[in-house]
Coordinates of N, CA and C and ligand atoms in Angstrom, one line a residue:
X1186 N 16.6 -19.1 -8.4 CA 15.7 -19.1 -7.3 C 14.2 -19.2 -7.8
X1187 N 13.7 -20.0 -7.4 CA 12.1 -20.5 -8.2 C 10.9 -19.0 -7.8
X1188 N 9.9 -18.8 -8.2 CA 9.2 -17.6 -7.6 C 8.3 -18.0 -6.6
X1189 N 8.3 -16.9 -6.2 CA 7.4 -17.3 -4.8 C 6.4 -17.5 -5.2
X1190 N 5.7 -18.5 -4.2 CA 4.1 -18.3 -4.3 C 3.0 -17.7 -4.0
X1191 N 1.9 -17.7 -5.1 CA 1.1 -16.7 -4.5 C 0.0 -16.9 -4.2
X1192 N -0.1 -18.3 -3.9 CA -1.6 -19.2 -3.8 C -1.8 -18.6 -2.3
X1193 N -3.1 -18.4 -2.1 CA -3.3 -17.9 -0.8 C -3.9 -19.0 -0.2
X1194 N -3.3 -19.7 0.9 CA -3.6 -21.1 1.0 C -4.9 -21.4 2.3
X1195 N -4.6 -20.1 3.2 CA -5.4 -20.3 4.4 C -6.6 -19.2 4.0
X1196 N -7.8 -20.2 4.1 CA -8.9 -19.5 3.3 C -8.6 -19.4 1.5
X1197 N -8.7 -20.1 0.7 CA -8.1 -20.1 -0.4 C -9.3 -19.0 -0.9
X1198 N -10.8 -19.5 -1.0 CA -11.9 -18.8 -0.9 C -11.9 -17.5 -1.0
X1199 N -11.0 -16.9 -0.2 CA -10.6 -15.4 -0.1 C -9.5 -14.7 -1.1
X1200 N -9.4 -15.6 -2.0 CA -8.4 -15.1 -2.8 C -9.1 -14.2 -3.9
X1201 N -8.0 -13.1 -4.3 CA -8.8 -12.0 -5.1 C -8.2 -11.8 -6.4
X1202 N -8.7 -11.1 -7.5 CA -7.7 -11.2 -8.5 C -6.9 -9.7 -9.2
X1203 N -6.4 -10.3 -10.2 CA -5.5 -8.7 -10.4 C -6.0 -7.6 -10.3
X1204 N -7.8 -7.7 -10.7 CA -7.9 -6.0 -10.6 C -8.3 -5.8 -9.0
X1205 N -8.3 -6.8 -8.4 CA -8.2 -6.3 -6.7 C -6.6 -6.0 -6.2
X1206 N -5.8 -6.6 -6.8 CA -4.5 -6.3 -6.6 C -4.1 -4.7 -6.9
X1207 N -4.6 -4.3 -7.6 CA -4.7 -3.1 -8.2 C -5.8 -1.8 -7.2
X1208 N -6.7 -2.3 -7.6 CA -7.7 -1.6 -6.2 C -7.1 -1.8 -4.6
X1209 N -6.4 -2.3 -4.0 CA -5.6 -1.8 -2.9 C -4.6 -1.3 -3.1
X1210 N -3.9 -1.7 -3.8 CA -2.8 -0.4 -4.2 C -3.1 0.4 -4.9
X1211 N -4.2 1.0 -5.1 CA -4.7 2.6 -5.6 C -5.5 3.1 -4.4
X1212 N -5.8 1.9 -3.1 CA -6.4 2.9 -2.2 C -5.7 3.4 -1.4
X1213 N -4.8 2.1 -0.8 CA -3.9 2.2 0.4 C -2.9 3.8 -0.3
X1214 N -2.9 4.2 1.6 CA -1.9 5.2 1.3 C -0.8 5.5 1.4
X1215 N -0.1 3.9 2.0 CA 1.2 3.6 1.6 C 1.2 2.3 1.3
X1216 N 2.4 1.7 1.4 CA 2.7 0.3 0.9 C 3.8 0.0 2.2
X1217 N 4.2 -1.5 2.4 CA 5.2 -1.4 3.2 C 6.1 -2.2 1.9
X1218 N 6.9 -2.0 2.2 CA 8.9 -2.5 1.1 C 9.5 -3.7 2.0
X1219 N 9.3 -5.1 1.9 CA 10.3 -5.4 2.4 C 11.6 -6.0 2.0
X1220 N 13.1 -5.7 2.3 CA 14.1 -6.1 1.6 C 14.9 -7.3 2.1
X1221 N 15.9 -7.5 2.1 CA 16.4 -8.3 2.5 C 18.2 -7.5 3.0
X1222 N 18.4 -7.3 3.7 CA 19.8 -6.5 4.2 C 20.8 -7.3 5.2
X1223 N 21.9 -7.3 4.7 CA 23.0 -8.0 5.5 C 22.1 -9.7 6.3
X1224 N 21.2 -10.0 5.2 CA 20.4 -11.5 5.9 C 19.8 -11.1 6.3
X1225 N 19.3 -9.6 7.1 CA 18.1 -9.6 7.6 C 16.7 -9.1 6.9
X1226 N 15.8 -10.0 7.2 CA 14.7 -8.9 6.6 C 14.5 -7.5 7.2
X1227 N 14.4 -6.7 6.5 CA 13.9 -5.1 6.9 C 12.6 -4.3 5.6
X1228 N 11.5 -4.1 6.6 CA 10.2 -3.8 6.1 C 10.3 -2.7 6.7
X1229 N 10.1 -1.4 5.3 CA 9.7 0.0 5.3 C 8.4 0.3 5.1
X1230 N 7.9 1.6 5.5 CA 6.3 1.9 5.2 C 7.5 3.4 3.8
X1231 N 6.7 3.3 2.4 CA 7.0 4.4 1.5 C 5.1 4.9 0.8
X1232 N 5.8 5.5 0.6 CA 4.6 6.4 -0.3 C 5.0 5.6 -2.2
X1233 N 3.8 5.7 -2.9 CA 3.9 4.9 -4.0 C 2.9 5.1 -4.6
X1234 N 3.0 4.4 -6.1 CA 2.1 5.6 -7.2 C 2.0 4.0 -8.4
X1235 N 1.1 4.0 -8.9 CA 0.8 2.6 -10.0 C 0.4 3.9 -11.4
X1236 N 1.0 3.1 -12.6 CA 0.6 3.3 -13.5 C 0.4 1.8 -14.2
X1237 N -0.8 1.1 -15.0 CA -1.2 -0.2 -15.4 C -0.9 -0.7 -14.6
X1238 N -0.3 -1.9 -15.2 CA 1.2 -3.1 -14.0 C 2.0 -3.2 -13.8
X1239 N 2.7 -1.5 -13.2 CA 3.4 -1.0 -13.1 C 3.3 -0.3 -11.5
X1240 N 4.1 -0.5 -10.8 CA 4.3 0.1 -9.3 C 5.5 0.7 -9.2
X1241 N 5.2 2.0 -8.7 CA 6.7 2.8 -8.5 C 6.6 3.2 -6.9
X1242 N 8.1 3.4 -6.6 CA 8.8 3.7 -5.8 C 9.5 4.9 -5.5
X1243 N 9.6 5.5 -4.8 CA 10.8 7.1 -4.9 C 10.7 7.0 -3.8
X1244 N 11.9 7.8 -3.2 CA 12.5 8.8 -1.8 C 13.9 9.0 -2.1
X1245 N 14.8 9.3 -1.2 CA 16.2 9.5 -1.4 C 16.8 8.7 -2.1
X1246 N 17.9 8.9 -2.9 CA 18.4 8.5 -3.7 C 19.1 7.2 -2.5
X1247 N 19.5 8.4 -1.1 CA 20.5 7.3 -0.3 C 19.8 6.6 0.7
X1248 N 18.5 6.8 0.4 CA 17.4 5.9 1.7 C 17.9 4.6 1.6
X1249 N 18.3 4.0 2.7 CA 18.6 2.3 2.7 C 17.9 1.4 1.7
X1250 N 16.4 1.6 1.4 CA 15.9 0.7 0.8 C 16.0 0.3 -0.8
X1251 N 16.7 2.0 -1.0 CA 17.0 2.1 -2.2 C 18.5 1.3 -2.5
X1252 N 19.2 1.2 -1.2 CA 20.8 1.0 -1.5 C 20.2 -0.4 -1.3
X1253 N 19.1 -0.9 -1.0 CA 19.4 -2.9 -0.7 C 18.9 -2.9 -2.4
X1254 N 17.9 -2.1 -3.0 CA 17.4 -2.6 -4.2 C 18.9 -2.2 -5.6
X1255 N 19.8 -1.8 -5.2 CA 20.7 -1.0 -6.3 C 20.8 -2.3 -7.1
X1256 N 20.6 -2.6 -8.6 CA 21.3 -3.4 -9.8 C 20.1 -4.9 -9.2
X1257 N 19.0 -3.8 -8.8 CA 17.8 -4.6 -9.2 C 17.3 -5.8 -8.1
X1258 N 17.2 -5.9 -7.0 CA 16.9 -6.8 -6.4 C 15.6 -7.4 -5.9
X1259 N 15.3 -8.4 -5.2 CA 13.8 -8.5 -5.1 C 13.3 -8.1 -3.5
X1260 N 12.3 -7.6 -3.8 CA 11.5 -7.6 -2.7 C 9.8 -8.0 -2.5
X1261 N 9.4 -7.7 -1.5 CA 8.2 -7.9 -1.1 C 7.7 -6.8 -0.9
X1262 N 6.5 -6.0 -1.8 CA 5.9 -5.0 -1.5 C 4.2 -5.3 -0.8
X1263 N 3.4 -4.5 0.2 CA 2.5 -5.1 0.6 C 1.7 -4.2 0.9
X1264 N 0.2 -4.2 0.8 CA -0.8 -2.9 0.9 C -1.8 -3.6 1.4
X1265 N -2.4 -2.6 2.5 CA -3.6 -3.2 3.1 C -4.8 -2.7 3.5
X1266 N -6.1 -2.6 2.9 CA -6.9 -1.8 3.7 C -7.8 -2.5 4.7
X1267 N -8.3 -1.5 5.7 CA -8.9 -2.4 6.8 C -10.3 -1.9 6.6
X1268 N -11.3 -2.6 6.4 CA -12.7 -2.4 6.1 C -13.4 -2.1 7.4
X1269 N -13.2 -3.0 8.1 CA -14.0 -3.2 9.9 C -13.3 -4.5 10.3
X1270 N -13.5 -3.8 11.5 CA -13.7 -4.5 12.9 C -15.0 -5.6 12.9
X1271 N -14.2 -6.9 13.3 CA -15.7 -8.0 13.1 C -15.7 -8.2 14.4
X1272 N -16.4 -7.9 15.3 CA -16.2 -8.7 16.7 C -17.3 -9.3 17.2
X1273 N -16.7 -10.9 17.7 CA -17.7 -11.6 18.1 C -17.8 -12.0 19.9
X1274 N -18.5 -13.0 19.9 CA -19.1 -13.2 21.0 C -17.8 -13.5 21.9
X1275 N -17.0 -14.8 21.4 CA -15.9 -14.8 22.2 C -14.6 -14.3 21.6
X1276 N -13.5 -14.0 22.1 CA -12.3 -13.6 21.8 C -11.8 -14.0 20.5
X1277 N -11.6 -15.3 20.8 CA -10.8 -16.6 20.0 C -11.3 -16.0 18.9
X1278 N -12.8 -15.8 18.5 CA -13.0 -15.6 16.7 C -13.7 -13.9 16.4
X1279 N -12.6 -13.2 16.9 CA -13.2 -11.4 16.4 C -11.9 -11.7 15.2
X1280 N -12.0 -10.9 13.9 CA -11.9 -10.5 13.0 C -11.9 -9.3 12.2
X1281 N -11.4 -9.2 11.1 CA -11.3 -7.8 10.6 C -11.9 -7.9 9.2
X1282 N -12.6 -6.9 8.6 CA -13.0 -7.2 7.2 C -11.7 -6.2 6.1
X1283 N -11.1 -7.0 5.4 CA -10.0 -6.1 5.0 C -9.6 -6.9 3.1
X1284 N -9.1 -5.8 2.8 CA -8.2 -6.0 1.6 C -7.4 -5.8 1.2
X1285 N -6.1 -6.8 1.0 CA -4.6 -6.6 1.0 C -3.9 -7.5 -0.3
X1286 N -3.2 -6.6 -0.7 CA -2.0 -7.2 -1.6 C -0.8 -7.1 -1.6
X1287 N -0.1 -8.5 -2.0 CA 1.2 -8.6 -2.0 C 1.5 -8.6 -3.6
X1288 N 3.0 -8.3 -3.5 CA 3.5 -8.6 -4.5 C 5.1 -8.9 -4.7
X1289 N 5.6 -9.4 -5.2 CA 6.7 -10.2 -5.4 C 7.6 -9.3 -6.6
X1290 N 9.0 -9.2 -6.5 CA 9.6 -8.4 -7.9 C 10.7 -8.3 -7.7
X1291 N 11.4 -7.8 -8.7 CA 12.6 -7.4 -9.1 C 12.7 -6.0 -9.1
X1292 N 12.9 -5.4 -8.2 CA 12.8 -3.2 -7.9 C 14.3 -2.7 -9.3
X1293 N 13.7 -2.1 -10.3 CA 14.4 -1.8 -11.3 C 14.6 -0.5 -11.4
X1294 N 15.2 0.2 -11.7 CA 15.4 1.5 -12.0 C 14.5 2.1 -12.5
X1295 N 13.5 3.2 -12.6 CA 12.6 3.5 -13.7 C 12.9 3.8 -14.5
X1296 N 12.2 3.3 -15.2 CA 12.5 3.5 -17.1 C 12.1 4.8 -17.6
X1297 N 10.8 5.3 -17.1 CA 10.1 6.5 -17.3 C 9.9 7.7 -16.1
X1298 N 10.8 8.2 -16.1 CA 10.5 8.9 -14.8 C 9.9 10.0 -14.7
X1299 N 9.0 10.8 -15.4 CA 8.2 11.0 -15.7 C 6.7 10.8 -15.5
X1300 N 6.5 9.3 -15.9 CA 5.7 8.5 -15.3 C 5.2 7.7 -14.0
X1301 N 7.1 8.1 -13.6 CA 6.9 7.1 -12.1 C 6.2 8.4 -11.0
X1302 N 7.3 9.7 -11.7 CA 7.0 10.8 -10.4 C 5.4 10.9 -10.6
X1303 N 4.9 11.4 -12.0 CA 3.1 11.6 -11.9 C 2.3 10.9 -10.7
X1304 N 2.9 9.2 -11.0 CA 2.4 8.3 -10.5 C 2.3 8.1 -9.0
X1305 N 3.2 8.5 -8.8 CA 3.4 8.8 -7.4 C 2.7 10.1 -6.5
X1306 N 2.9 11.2 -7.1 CA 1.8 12.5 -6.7 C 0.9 12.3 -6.8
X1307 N 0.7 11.7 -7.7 CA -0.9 11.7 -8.3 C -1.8 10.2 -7.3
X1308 N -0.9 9.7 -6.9 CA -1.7 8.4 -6.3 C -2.8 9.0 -4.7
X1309 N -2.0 9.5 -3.9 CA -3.1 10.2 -2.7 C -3.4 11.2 -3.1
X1310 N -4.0 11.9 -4.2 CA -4.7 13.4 -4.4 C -4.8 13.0 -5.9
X1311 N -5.7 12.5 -6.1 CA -5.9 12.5 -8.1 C -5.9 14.1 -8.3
X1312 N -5.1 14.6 -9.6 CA -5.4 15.7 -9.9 C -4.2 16.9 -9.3
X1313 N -3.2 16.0 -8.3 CA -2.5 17.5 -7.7 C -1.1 17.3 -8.7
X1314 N -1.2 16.7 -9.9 CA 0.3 17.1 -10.7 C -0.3 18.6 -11.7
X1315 N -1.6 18.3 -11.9 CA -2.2 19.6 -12.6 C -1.8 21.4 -11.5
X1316 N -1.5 20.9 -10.5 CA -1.5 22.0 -9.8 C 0.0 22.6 -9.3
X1317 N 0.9 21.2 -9.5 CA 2.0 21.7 -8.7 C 3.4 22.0 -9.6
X1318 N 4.6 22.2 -9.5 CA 5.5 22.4 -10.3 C 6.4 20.8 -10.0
X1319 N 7.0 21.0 -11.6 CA 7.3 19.2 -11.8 C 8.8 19.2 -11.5
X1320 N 9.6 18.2 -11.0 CA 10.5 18.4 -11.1 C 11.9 18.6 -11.8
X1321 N 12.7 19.0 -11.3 CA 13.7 19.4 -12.4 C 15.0 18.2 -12.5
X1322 N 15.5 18.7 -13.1 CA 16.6 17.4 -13.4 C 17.5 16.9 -12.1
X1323 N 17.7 18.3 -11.4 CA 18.6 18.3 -10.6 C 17.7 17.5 -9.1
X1324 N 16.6 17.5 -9.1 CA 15.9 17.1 -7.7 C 15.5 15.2 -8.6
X1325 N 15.2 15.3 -10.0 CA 15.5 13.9 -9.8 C 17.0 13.3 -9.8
X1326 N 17.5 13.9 -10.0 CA 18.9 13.4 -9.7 C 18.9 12.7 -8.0
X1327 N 18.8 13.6 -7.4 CA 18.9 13.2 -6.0 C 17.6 12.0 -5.1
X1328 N 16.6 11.5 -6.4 CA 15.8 10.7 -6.0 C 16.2 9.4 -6.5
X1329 N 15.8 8.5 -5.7 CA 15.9 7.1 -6.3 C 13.8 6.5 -6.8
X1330 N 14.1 6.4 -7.7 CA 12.9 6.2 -8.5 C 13.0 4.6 -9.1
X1331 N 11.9 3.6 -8.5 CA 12.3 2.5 -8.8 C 11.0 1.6 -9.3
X1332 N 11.1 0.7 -10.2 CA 9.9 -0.1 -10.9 C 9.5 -1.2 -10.8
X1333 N 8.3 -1.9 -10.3 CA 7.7 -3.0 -10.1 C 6.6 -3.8 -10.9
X1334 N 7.2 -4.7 -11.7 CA 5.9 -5.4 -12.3 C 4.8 -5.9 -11.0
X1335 N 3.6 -5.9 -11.6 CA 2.8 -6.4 -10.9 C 2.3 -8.0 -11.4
X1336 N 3.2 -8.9 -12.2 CA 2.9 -9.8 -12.6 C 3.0 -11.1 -11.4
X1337 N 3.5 -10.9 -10.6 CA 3.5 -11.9 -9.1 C 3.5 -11.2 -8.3
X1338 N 1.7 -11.2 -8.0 CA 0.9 -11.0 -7.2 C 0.0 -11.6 -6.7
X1339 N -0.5 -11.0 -5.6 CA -2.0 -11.5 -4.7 C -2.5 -10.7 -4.1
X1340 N -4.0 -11.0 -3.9 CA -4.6 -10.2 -3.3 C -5.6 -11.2 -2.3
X1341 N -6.0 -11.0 -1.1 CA -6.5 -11.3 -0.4 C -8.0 -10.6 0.5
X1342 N -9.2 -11.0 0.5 CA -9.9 -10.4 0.9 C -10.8 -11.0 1.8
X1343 N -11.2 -10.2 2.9 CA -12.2 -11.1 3.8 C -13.8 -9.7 4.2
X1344 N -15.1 -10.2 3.9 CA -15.9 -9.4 4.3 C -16.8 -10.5 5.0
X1345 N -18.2 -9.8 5.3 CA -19.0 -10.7 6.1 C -19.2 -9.8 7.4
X1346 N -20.0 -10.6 8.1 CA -19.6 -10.7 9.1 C -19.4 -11.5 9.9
X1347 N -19.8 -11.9 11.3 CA -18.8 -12.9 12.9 C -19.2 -14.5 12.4
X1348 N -18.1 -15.1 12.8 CA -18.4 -16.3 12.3 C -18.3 -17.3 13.9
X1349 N -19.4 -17.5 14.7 CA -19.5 -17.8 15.6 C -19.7 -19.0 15.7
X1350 N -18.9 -19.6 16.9 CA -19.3 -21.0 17.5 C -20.4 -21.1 18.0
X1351 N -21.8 -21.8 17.4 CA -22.5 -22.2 17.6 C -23.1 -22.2 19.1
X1352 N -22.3 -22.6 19.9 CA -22.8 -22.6 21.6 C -22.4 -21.1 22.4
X1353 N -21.4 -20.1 21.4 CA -21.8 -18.8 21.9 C -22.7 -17.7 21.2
X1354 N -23.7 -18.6 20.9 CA -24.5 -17.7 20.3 C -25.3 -17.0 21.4
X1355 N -25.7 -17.7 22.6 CA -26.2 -17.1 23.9 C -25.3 -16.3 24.7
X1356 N -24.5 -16.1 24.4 CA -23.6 -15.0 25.2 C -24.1 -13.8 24.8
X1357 N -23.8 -13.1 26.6 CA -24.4 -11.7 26.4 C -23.4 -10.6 25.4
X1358 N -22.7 -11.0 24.8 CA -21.1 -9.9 24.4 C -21.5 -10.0 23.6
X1359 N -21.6 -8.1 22.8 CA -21.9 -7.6 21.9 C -21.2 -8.1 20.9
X1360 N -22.0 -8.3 19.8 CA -21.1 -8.4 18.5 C -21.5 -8.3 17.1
X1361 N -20.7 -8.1 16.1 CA -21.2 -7.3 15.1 C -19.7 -6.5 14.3
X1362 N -20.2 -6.0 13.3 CA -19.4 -4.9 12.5 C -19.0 -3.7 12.7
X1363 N -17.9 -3.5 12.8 CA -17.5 -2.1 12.7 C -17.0 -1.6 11.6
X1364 N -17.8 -0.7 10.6 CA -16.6 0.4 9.5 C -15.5 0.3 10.1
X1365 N -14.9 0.7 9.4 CA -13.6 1.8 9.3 C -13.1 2.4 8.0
X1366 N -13.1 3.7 8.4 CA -12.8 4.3 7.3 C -11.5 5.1 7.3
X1367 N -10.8 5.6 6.4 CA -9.7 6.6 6.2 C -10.2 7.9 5.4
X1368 N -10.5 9.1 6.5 CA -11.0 10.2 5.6 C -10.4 11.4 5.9
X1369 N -10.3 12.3 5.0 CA -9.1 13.1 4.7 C -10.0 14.2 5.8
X1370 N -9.1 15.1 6.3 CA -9.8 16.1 7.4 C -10.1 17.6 6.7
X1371 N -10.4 18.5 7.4 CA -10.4 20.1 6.7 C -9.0 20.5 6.1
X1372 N -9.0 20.6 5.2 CA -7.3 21.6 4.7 C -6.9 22.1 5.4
X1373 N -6.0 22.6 5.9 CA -5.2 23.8 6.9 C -4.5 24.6 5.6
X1374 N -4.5 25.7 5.1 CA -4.0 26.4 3.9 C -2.3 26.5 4.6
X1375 N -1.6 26.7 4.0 CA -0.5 27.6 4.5 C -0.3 28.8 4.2
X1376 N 0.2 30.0 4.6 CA 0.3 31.4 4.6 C 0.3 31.4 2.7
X1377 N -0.3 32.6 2.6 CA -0.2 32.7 1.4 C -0.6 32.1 0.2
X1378 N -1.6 31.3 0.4 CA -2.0 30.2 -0.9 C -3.8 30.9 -0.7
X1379 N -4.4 30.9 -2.1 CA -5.6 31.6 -2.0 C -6.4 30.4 -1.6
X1380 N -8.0 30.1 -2.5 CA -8.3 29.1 -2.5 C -8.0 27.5 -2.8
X1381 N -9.2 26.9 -2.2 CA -8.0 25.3 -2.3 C -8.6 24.7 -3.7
X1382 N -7.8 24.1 -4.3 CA -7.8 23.6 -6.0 C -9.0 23.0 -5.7
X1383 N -9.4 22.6 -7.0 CA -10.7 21.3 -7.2 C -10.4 20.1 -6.8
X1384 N -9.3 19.7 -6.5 CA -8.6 18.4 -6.5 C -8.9 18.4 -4.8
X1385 N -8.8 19.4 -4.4 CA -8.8 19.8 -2.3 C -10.1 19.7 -2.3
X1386 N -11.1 20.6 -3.0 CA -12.3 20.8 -2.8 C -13.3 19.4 -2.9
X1387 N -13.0 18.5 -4.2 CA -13.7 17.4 -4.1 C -13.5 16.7 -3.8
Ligands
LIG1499 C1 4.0 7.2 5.8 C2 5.4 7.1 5.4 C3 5.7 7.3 4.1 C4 7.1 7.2 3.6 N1 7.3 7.3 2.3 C5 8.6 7.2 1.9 C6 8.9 7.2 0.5 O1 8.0 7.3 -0.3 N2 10.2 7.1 0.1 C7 11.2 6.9 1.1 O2 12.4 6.8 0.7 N3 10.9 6.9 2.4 C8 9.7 7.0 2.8 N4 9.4 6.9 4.1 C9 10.5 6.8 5.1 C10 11.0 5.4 5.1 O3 10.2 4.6 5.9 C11 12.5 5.4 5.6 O4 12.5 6.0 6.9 C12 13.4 6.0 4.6 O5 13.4 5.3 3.4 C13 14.8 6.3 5.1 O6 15.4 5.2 5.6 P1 16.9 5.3 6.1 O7 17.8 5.2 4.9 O8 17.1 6.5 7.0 O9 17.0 4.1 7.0 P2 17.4 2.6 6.6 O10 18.9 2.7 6.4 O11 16.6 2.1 5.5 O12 17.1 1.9 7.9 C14 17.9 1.8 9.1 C15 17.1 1.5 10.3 O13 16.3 2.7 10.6 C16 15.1 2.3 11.1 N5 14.0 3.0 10.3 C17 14.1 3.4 9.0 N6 12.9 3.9 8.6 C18 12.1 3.8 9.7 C19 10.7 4.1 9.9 N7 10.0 4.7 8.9 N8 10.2 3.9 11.0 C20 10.9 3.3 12.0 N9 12.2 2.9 11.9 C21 12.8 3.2 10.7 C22 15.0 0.8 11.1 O14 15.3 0.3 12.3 C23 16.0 0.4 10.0 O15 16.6 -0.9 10.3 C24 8.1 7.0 4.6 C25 7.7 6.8 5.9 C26 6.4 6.9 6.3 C27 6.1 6.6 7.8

């Protein structure tokens, strides 16, 4: 089977390169998985962890997505962040400012598991494998821990802002940029835990 493509064909202009491929999958805070099962496509949202050009995977050993990847199969992994809201004058052309990667692969077993679990903890909280206890043989046993080159990939980006038809420039409808951000809220401690680490704190 030939590899997919990863020319980004609409808007080519917008195409980004590997270390953008890399910068949304170290911001996003998940990925979606999509596999292919009994013919059908099926796209999961998982939690996921990069070390280099390297993308890992975990959850249950018996989570479906693990049983479509078993003896290595390909999927489509995909991360996206959304920068803002572009909204213009008319409908037809409001927009979003965002940056997203795909990638293409063969989901392999990890080789270093070790590396995959860090990678994975460590991806939404830099700093919380220094705090927590690692696991033991028996809890990876019961994980499925799985590996993705990042060598067929793409990244895609769009900033700016409204790109308006000319004759709605006189319209009264607001338009313009909106942020958007993803920001983490106050801690909630749970019973019994003193101060919150440096890793909470900053
Ligand atoms: C933010 C987030 C992070 C997650 N991180 C991980 C992770 O790191 N590792 C991991 O293994 N799982 C993760 N999950 C859960 C993951 O999406 C699956 O639910 C999980 O893999 C178990 O699938 P399963 O084997 O029960 O279902 P499957 O047998 O894979 O799926 C059977 C059917 O269940 C339904 N289904 C399964 N999952 C979902 C879902 N999330 N939402 C709606 N319908 C669903 C679908 O209709 C699917 O066709 C995460 C979910 C969320 C929302």
């Amino acid at each position: 089977m030939a590899t997919p493509s990863t020319d980004v064909r609409r808007h080519p202009e917008r195409t980004g390169d590997a270390a953008l491929v890399r910068e949304v999958l170290d911001e996003a805070l998940i990925v979606h998985v999509g596999t292919v099962r009994d013919g059908w496509p099926v796209v999961l949202p998982m939690a996921h962890g990069r070390d280099g050009d390297t993308l890992y995977l975990h959850g249950s050993a018996a989570a479906g997505v693990f049983r479509d990847v078993r003896g290595g199969s390909r999927v489509c992994v995909t991360a996206t962040i959304v920068d803002a809201l572009v909204l213009t004058r008319s409908a037809f052309n409001h927009s979003m400012n965002y940056r997203c990667a795909v990638v293409y692969g063969e989901a392999l077993a990890a080789t270093n598991l070790d590396a995959a679990v860090r990678a994975v903890v460590e991806h939404n909280l830099p700093g919380r494998n220094a705090d927590v206890r690692q696991p033991t043989e028996a809890e990876l046993r019961e994980t499925g821990i799985w590996q993705l080159d990042l060598t067929t990939a793409s990244a895609k980006v769009r900033t700016g802002g409204p790109i308006e038809d000319p004759a709605d420039l006189d319209l009264p409808a607001w338009a313009g940029v909106v942020p958007v951000r993803t920001v983490l809220g106050e801690p909630v401690p749970d019973e019994g835990v003193t101060a919150a680490p440096p890793h909470l704190r900053d």
